[in-house]
Short mmCIF file of C-alpha atoms and ligand atoms in Angstrom, two decimals:
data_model
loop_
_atom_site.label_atom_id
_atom_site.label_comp_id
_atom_site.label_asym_id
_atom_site.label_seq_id
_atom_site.Cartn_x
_atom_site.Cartn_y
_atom_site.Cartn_z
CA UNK W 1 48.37 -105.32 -11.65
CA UNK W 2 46.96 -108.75 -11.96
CA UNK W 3 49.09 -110.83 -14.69
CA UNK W 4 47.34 -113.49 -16.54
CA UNK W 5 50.16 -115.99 -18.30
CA UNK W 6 48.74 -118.11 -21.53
CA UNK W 7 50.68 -120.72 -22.84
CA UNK W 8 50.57 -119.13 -26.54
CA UNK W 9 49.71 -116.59 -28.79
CA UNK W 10 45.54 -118.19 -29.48
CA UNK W 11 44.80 -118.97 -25.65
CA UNK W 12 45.46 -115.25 -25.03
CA UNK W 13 43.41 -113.99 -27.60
CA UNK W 14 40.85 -116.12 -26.40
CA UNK W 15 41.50 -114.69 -22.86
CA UNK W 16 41.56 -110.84 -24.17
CA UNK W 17 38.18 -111.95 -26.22
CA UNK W 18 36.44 -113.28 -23.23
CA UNK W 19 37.37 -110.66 -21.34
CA UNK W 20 36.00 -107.67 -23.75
CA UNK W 21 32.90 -110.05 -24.25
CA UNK W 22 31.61 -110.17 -20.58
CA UNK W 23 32.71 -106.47 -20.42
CA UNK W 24 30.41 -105.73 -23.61
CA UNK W 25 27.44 -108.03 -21.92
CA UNK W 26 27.86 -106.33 -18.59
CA UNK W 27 27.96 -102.47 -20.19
CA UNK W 28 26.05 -102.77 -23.60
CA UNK W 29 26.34 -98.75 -23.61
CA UNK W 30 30.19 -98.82 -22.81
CA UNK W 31 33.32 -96.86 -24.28
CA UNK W 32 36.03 -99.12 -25.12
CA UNK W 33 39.49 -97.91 -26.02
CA UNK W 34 41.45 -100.29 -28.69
CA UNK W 35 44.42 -100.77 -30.43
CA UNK W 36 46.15 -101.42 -33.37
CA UNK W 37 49.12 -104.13 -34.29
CA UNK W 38 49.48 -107.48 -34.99
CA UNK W 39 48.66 -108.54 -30.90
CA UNK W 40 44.62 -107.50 -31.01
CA UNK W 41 44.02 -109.39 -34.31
CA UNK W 42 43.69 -112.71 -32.74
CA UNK W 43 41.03 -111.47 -30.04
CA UNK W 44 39.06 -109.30 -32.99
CA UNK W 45 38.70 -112.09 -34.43
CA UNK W 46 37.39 -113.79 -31.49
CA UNK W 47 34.89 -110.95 -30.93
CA UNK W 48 33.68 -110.86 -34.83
CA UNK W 49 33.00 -114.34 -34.31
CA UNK W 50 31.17 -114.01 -30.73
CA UNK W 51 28.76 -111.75 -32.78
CA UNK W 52 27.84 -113.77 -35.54
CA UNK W 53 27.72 -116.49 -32.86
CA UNK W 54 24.93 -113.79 -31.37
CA UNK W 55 26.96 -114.05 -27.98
CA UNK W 56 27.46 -110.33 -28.21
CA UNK W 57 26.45 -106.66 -29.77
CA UNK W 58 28.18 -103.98 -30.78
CA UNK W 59 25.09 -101.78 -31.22
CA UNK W 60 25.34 -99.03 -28.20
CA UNK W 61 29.43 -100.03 -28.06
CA UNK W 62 31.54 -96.37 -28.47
CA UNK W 63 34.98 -97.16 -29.47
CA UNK W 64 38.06 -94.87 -29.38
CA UNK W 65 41.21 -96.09 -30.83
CA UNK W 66 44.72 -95.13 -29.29
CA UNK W 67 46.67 -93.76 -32.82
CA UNK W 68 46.89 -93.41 -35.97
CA UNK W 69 49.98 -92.66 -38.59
CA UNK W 70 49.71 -88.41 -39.57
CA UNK W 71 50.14 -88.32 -43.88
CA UNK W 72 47.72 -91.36 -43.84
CA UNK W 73 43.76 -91.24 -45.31
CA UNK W 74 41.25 -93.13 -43.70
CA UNK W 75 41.44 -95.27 -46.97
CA UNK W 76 45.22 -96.05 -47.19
CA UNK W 77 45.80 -99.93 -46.19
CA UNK W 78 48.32 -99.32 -43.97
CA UNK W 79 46.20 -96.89 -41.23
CA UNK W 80 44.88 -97.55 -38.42
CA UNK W 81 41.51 -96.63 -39.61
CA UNK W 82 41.57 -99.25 -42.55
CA UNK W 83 42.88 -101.73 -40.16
CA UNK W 84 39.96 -101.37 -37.58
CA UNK W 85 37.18 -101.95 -40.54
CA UNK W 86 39.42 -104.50 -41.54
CA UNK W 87 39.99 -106.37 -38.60
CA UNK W 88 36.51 -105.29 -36.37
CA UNK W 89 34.47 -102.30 -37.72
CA UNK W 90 33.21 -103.99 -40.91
CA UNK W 91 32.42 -107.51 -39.10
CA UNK W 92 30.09 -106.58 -36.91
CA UNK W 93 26.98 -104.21 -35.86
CA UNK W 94 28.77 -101.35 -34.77
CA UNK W 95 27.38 -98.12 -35.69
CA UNK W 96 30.19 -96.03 -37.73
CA UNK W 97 29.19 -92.61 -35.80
CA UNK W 98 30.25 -94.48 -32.61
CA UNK W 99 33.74 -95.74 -33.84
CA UNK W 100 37.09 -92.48 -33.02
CA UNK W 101 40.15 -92.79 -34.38
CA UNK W 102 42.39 -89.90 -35.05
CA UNK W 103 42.46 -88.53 -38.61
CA UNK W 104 45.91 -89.11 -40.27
CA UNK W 105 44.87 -86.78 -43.04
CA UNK W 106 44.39 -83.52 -41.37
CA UNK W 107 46.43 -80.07 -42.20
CA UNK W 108 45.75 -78.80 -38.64
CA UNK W 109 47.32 -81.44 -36.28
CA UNK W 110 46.61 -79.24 -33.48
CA UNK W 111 43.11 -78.49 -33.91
CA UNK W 112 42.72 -82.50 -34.76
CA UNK W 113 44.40 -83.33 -31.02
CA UNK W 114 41.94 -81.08 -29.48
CA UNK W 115 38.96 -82.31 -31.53
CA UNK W 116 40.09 -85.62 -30.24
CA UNK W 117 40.43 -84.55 -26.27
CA UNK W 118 36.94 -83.30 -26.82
CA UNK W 119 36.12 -86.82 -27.99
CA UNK W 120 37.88 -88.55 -25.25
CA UNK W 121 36.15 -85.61 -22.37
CA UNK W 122 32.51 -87.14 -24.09
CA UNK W 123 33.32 -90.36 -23.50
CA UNK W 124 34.53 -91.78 -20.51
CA UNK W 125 36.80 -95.14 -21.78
CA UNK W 126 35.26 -97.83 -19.50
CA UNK W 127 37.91 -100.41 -21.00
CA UNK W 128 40.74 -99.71 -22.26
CA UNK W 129 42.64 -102.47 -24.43
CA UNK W 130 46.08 -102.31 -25.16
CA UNK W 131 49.41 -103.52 -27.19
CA UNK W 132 52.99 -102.90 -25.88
CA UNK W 133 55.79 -101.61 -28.27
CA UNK W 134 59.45 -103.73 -27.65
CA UNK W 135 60.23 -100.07 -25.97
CA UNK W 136 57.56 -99.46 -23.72
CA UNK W 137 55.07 -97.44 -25.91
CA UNK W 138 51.94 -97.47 -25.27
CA UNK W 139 49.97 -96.32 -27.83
CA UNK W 140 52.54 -94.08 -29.65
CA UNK W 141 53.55 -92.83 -26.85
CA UNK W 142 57.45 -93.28 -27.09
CA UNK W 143 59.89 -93.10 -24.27
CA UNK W 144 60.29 -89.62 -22.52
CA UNK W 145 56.60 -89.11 -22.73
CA UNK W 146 54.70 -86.86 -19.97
CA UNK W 147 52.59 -88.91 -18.23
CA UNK W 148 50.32 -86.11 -18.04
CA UNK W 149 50.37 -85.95 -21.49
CA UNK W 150 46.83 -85.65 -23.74
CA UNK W 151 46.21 -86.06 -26.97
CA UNK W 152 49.30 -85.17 -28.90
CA UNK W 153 51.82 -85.53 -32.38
CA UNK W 154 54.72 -87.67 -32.02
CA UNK W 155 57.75 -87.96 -33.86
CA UNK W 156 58.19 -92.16 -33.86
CA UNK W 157 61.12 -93.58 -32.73
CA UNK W 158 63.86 -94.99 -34.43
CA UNK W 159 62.81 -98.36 -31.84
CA UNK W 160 59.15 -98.06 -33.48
CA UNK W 161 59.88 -97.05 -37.23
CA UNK W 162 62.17 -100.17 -37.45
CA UNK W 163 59.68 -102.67 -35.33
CA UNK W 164 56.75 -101.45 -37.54
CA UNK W 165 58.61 -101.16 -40.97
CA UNK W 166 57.46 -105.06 -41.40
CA UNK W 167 53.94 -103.86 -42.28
CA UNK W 168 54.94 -101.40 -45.31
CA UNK W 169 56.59 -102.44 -48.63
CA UNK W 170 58.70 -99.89 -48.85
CA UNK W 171 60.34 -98.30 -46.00
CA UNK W 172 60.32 -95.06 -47.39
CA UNK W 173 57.05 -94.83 -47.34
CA UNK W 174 56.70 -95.26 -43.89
CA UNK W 175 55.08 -92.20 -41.85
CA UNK W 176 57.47 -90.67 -39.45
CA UNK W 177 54.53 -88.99 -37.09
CA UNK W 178 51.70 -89.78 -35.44
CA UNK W 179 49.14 -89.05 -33.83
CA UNK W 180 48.26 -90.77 -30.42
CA UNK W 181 46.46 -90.27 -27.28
CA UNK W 182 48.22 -89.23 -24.17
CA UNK W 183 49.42 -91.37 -21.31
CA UNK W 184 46.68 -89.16 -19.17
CA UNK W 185 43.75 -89.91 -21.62
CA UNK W 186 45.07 -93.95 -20.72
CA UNK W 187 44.90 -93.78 -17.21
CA UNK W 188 41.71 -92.07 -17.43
CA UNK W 189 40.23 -95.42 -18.41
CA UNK W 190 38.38 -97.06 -15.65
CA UNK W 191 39.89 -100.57 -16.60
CA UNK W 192 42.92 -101.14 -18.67
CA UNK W 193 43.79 -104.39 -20.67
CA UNK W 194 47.15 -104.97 -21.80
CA UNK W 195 48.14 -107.80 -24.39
CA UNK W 196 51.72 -108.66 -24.89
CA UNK W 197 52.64 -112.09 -26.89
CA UNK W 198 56.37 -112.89 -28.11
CA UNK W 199 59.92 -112.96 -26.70
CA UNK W 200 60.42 -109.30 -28.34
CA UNK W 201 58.04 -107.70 -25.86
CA UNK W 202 59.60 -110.12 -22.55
CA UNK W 203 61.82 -106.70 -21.55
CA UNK W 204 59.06 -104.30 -21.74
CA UNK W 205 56.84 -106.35 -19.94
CA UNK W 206 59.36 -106.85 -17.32
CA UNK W 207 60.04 -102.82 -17.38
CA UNK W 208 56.36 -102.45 -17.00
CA UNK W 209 55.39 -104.47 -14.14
CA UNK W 210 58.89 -104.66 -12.19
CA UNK W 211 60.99 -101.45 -12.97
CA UNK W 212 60.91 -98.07 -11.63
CA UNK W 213 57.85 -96.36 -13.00
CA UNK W 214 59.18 -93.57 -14.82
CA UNK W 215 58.76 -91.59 -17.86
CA UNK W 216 61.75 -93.57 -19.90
CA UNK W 217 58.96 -96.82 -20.01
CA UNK W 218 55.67 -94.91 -20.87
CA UNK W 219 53.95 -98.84 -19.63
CA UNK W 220 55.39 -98.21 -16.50
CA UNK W 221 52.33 -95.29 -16.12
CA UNK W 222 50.42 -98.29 -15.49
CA UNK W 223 51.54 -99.21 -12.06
CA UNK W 224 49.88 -95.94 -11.10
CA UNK W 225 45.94 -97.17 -12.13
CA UNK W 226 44.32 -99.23 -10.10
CA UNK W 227 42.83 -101.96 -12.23
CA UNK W 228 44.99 -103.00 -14.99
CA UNK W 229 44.92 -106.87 -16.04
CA UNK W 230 48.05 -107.99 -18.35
CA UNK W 231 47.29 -111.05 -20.48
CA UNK W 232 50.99 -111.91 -21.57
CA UNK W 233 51.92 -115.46 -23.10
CA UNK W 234 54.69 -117.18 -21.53
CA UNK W 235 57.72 -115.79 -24.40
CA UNK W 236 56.15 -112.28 -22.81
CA UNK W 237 56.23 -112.95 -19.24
CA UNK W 238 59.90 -114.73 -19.66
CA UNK W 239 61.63 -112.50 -17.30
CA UNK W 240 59.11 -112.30 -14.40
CA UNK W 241 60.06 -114.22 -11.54
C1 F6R Y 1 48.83 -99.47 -31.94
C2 F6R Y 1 49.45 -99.24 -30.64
C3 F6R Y 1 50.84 -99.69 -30.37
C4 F6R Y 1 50.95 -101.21 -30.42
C5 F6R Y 1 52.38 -101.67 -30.11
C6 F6R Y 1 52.51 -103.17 -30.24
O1 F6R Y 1 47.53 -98.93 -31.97
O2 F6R Y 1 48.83 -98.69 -29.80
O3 F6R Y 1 51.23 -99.24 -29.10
O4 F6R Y 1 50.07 -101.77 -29.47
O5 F6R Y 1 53.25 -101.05 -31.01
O6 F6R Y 1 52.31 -103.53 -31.57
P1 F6R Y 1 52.26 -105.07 -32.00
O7 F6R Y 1 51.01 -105.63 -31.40
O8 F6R Y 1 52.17 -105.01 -33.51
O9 F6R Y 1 53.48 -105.70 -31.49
#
Protein backbone atom coordinates (compact mmCIF):
# COMPACT_ATOMS: atom_id res chain seq x y z
CA UNK A 1 0.00 0.00 0.00
CA UNK A 2 1.49 3.36 -0.60
CA UNK A 3 0.36 5.87 2.35
CA UNK A 4 0.12 9.45 1.55
CA UNK A 5 0.06 11.64 5.09
CA UNK A 6 -1.62 15.37 4.73
CA UNK A 7 -1.28 17.65 7.36
CA UNK A 8 -5.26 18.22 7.57
CA UNK A 9 -8.55 17.48 6.61
CA UNK A 10 -8.46 20.26 3.05
CA UNK A 11 -4.82 19.20 1.82
CA UNK A 12 -6.23 15.64 1.59
CA UNK A 13 -9.16 16.43 -0.20
CA UNK A 14 -7.13 18.27 -2.43
CA UNK A 15 -4.85 15.16 -2.72
CA UNK A 16 -8.00 12.62 -3.23
CA UNK A 17 -9.29 15.46 -5.90
CA UNK A 18 -6.12 15.53 -7.82
CA UNK A 19 -5.85 12.18 -7.80
CA UNK A 20 -9.54 11.28 -9.31
CA UNK A 21 -8.83 14.33 -11.72
CA UNK A 22 -5.71 12.94 -13.57
CA UNK A 23 -7.48 9.51 -13.30
CA UNK A 24 -10.67 11.12 -15.11
CA UNK A 25 -8.14 12.96 -17.80
CA UNK A 26 -6.20 9.78 -18.32
CA UNK A 27 -9.59 7.38 -18.74
CA UNK A 28 -12.41 9.84 -19.93
CA UNK A 29 -14.52 6.45 -20.47
CA UNK A 30 -13.64 5.07 -16.90
CA UNK A 31 -15.80 3.36 -14.03
CA UNK A 32 -15.20 4.91 -10.81
CA UNK A 33 -16.46 3.43 -7.57
CA UNK A 34 -17.40 6.21 -4.72
CA UNK A 35 -18.50 6.68 -1.46
CA UNK A 36 -20.58 8.21 0.85
CA UNK A 37 -19.80 10.12 4.44
CA UNK A 38 -18.63 13.13 5.60
CA UNK A 39 -14.63 12.18 4.31
CA UNK A 40 -15.43 12.46 0.23
CA UNK A 41 -17.26 15.83 0.61
CA UNK A 42 -14.19 17.87 0.70
CA UNK A 43 -12.67 16.21 -2.59
CA UNK A 44 -16.39 16.42 -4.41
CA UNK A 45 -16.15 19.53 -3.93
CA UNK A 46 -12.83 19.82 -5.35
CA UNK A 47 -13.95 17.87 -8.44
CA UNK A 48 -17.36 20.06 -8.94
CA UNK A 49 -15.10 22.86 -8.97
CA UNK A 50 -12.32 21.29 -11.43
CA UNK A 51 -15.35 21.09 -13.86
CA UNK A 52 -16.66 24.38 -13.85
CA UNK A 53 -12.96 25.32 -13.86
CA UNK A 54 -13.23 23.10 -17.37
CA UNK A 55 -10.14 21.07 -15.95
CA UNK A 56 -12.27 17.99 -16.20
CA UNK A 57 -15.57 16.01 -17.66
CA UNK A 58 -17.77 13.85 -16.37
CA UNK A 59 -19.43 13.08 -19.72
CA UNK A 60 -18.30 9.23 -20.58
CA UNK A 61 -17.49 8.90 -16.46
CA UNK A 62 -19.69 5.52 -15.11
CA UNK A 63 -19.97 5.75 -11.46
CA UNK A 64 -20.98 2.99 -8.99
CA UNK A 65 -21.44 3.88 -5.45
CA UNK A 66 -20.49 1.38 -2.54
CA UNK A 67 -24.13 1.49 -0.32
CA UNK A 68 -26.98 2.71 0.36
CA UNK A 69 -29.47 2.58 3.64
CA UNK A 70 -32.56 -0.36 2.68
CA UNK A 71 -36.24 1.60 3.82
CA UNK A 72 -34.71 4.73 2.12
CA UNK A 73 -36.17 6.43 -1.46
CA UNK A 74 -33.91 7.85 -3.77
CA UNK A 75 -35.56 11.20 -2.57
CA UNK A 76 -35.18 10.94 1.27
CA UNK A 77 -32.26 13.48 2.45
CA UNK A 78 -30.59 11.20 4.36
CA UNK A 79 -29.64 8.39 1.34
CA UNK A 80 -26.96 7.89 -0.28
CA UNK A 81 -28.59 8.62 -3.51
CA UNK A 82 -29.70 12.23 -2.40
CA UNK A 83 -26.31 12.74 -1.05
CA UNK A 84 -24.43 11.94 -4.38
CA UNK A 85 -26.75 14.64 -6.42
CA UNK A 86 -26.17 16.63 -3.56
CA UNK A 87 -22.66 16.56 -3.14
CA UNK A 88 -21.48 15.48 -7.10
CA UNK A 89 -24.29 14.24 -9.45
CA UNK A 90 -26.15 17.56 -9.75
CA UNK A 91 -22.80 19.77 -10.10
CA UNK A 92 -21.52 18.53 -12.92
CA UNK A 93 -22.01 16.89 -16.58
CA UNK A 94 -22.52 13.51 -15.65
CA UNK A 95 -25.06 11.68 -17.49
CA UNK A 96 -27.78 10.22 -14.86
CA UNK A 97 -27.98 6.71 -16.87
CA UNK A 98 -24.24 6.38 -16.02
CA UNK A 99 -24.48 7.09 -12.18
CA UNK A 100 -25.37 3.10 -9.78
CA UNK A 101 -26.23 3.21 -6.53
CA UNK A 102 -28.23 0.57 -4.85
CA UNK A 103 -31.97 1.19 -4.44
CA UNK A 104 -32.94 1.58 -0.71
CA UNK A 105 -36.56 1.32 -1.71
CA UNK A 106 -36.88 -2.07 -3.14
CA UNK A 107 -39.31 -5.05 -1.74
CA UNK A 108 -36.99 -7.69 -3.28
CA UNK A 109 -33.54 -7.11 -1.64
CA UNK A 110 -32.35 -10.13 -3.27
CA UNK A 111 -33.25 -9.60 -6.72
CA UNK A 112 -31.88 -5.77 -6.11
CA UNK A 113 -28.19 -7.40 -4.98
CA UNK A 114 -28.17 -9.36 -8.09
CA UNK A 115 -29.39 -6.53 -10.34
CA UNK A 116 -26.50 -4.75 -8.79
CA UNK A 117 -23.68 -7.69 -9.38
CA UNK A 118 -24.95 -7.52 -12.90
CA UNK A 119 -24.12 -3.81 -12.76
CA UNK A 120 -20.81 -4.22 -11.19
CA UNK A 121 -19.98 -7.63 -13.96
CA UNK A 122 -20.79 -4.54 -16.85
CA UNK A 123 -18.56 -2.39 -15.51
CA UNK A 124 -15.22 -3.03 -14.57
CA UNK A 125 -14.44 -0.24 -11.47
CA UNK A 126 -11.14 1.25 -12.80
CA UNK A 127 -10.95 3.42 -9.46
CA UNK A 128 -12.27 2.71 -6.65
CA UNK A 129 -12.58 5.57 -3.87
CA UNK A 130 -13.14 4.88 -0.47
CA UNK A 131 -14.10 5.99 3.35
CA UNK A 132 -13.16 3.87 6.44
CA UNK A 133 -15.75 3.26 9.28
CA UNK A 134 -13.96 3.71 13.13
CA UNK A 135 -14.44 -0.35 12.83
CA UNK A 136 -12.95 -1.27 9.75
CA UNK A 137 -15.97 -1.17 7.31
CA UNK A 138 -15.55 -0.63 4.20
CA UNK A 139 -18.41 0.23 2.50
CA UNK A 140 -21.03 -1.40 4.84
CA UNK A 141 -19.26 -4.10 5.06
CA UNK A 142 -19.08 -4.65 8.95
CA UNK A 143 -16.68 -6.86 10.77
CA UNK A 144 -17.01 -10.70 10.13
CA UNK A 145 -17.60 -10.04 6.50
CA UNK A 146 -16.53 -12.76 3.73
CA UNK A 147 -14.06 -11.36 1.82
CA UNK A 148 -15.47 -13.16 -0.97
CA UNK A 149 -18.48 -11.59 -0.36
CA UNK A 150 -20.69 -9.76 -3.43
CA UNK A 151 -23.24 -7.65 -3.38
CA UNK A 152 -25.22 -8.25 -0.25
CA UNK A 153 -27.88 -6.89 2.86
CA UNK A 154 -26.33 -6.08 6.03
CA UNK A 155 -27.61 -5.73 9.33
CA UNK A 156 -25.38 -2.39 10.62
CA UNK A 157 -23.55 -2.56 13.53
CA UNK A 158 -24.14 -1.29 16.76
CA UNK A 159 -20.21 0.48 15.99
CA UNK A 160 -21.91 2.03 12.69
CA UNK A 161 -25.60 2.87 13.84
CA UNK A 162 -24.05 4.93 16.73
CA UNK A 163 -21.03 6.61 14.48
CA UNK A 164 -23.67 7.49 11.79
CA UNK A 165 -26.66 8.46 14.12
CA UNK A 166 -25.01 12.20 13.90
CA UNK A 167 -26.53 12.59 10.42
CA UNK A 168 -30.36 11.80 11.40
CA UNK A 169 -32.56 13.88 13.79
CA UNK A 170 -34.01 11.32 15.33
CA UNK A 171 -32.37 8.15 16.08
CA UNK A 172 -35.25 6.18 15.63
CA UNK A 173 -35.46 6.84 12.43
CA UNK A 174 -32.33 5.57 11.58
CA UNK A 175 -32.27 2.46 9.02
CA UNK A 176 -30.95 -0.64 10.59
CA UNK A 177 -29.95 -2.41 7.00
CA UNK A 178 -28.24 -1.83 4.15
CA UNK A 179 -27.37 -2.55 1.25
CA UNK A 180 -23.60 -2.60 0.16
CA UNK A 181 -21.27 -4.09 -2.22
CA UNK A 182 -19.11 -6.97 -1.28
CA UNK A 183 -15.51 -6.96 -0.19
CA UNK A 184 -14.96 -9.11 -3.66
CA UNK A 185 -16.77 -6.48 -5.89
CA UNK A 186 -13.83 -3.96 -3.94
CA UNK A 187 -10.94 -5.81 -4.75
CA UNK A 188 -12.16 -6.26 -8.14
CA UNK A 189 -11.28 -2.61 -8.70
CA UNK A 190 -8.16 -2.14 -10.62
CA UNK A 191 -7.05 0.82 -8.28
CA UNK A 192 -8.39 1.52 -4.89
CA UNK A 193 -8.33 4.96 -3.03
CA UNK A 194 -8.84 5.10 0.53
CA UNK A 195 -9.51 8.47 2.52
CA UNK A 196 -9.34 8.46 6.23
CA UNK A 197 -9.18 12.04 8.17
CA UNK A 198 -9.65 12.32 12.14
CA UNK A 199 -8.27 10.72 15.32
CA UNK A 200 -11.57 8.39 15.34
CA UNK A 201 -10.41 6.46 12.28
CA UNK A 202 -6.25 6.39 13.71
CA UNK A 203 -7.12 2.48 14.96
CA UNK A 204 -8.66 1.33 11.84
CA UNK A 205 -6.14 2.72 9.81
CA UNK A 206 -3.55 1.16 11.89
CA UNK A 207 -5.69 -2.32 11.71
CA UNK A 208 -5.72 -1.83 8.03
CA UNK A 209 -2.27 -1.34 7.02
CA UNK A 210 -0.37 -3.09 10.08
CA UNK A 211 -2.64 -5.91 11.58
CA UNK A 212 -3.29 -9.34 10.57
CA UNK A 213 -5.47 -9.24 7.51
CA UNK A 214 -8.44 -10.99 8.53
CA UNK A 215 -12.08 -11.00 8.24
CA UNK A 216 -12.64 -9.15 11.90
CA UNK A 217 -11.14 -5.67 9.90
CA UNK A 218 -13.01 -5.93 6.48
CA UNK A 219 -9.96 -2.85 5.42
CA UNK A 220 -7.57 -5.32 6.13
CA UNK A 221 -8.91 -7.09 2.52
CA UNK A 222 -6.88 -4.42 1.19
CA UNK A 223 -3.43 -5.68 1.86
CA UNK A 224 -4.41 -8.41 -0.58
CA UNK A 225 -4.80 -5.83 -3.94
CA UNK A 226 -2.05 -4.71 -5.43
CA UNK A 227 -2.49 -0.99 -5.92
CA UNK A 228 -4.19 0.66 -3.16
CA UNK A 229 -3.05 4.39 -2.24
CA UNK A 230 -4.29 5.63 1.41
CA UNK A 231 -4.52 9.42 1.69
CA UNK A 232 -4.83 9.69 5.62
CA UNK A 233 -4.23 13.12 7.51
CA UNK A 234 -1.87 13.02 10.26
CA UNK A 235 -4.91 12.49 13.39
CA UNK A 236 -5.48 9.23 10.88
CA UNK A 237 -2.09 7.98 10.47
CA UNK A 238 -1.36 8.67 14.45
CA UNK A 239 -0.46 5.19 15.23
CA UNK A 240 1.79 4.26 12.26
CA UNK A 241 5.27 4.16 13.07
C1 LIG B 1 -20.29 5.18 2.78
C2 LIG B 1 -19.27 4.18 3.10
C3 LIG B 1 -18.75 4.04 4.49
C4 LIG B 1 -17.98 5.29 4.92
C5 LIG B 1 -17.43 5.13 6.33
C6 LIG B 1 -16.74 6.39 6.79
O1 LIG B 1 -20.65 5.10 1.42
O2 LIG B 1 -18.87 3.47 2.24
O3 LIG B 1 -17.89 2.93 4.55
O4 LIG B 1 -16.92 5.51 4.02
O5 LIG B 1 -18.48 4.83 7.20
O6 LIG B 1 -17.68 7.41 6.90
P1 LIG B 1 -17.24 8.91 7.24
O7 LIG B 1 -16.49 9.40 6.06
O8 LIG B 1 -18.56 9.63 7.42
O9 LIG B 1 -16.42 8.85 8.46
Amino acid sequence: MQLIVTKNYSELSRKAGEIVCSFICGNPNGVLGLPTGSTPIGMYKYLVDAYKNNKVSFENITTVNLDEYLGLSKYNKHSYNYFMWENLFGKVNIAPKNTHVPRGSVIFCQRECHRYNKILDRNKINLQVLGIGENGHLGFNEPNTPFDSRTHVVSLSQSTLQANSRFFENKNAMPRYAITMGIADILKAETVLLLACGKNKAQAVKDMITGNCCEQVPASALQLHKNVIVVADEDASSLLS
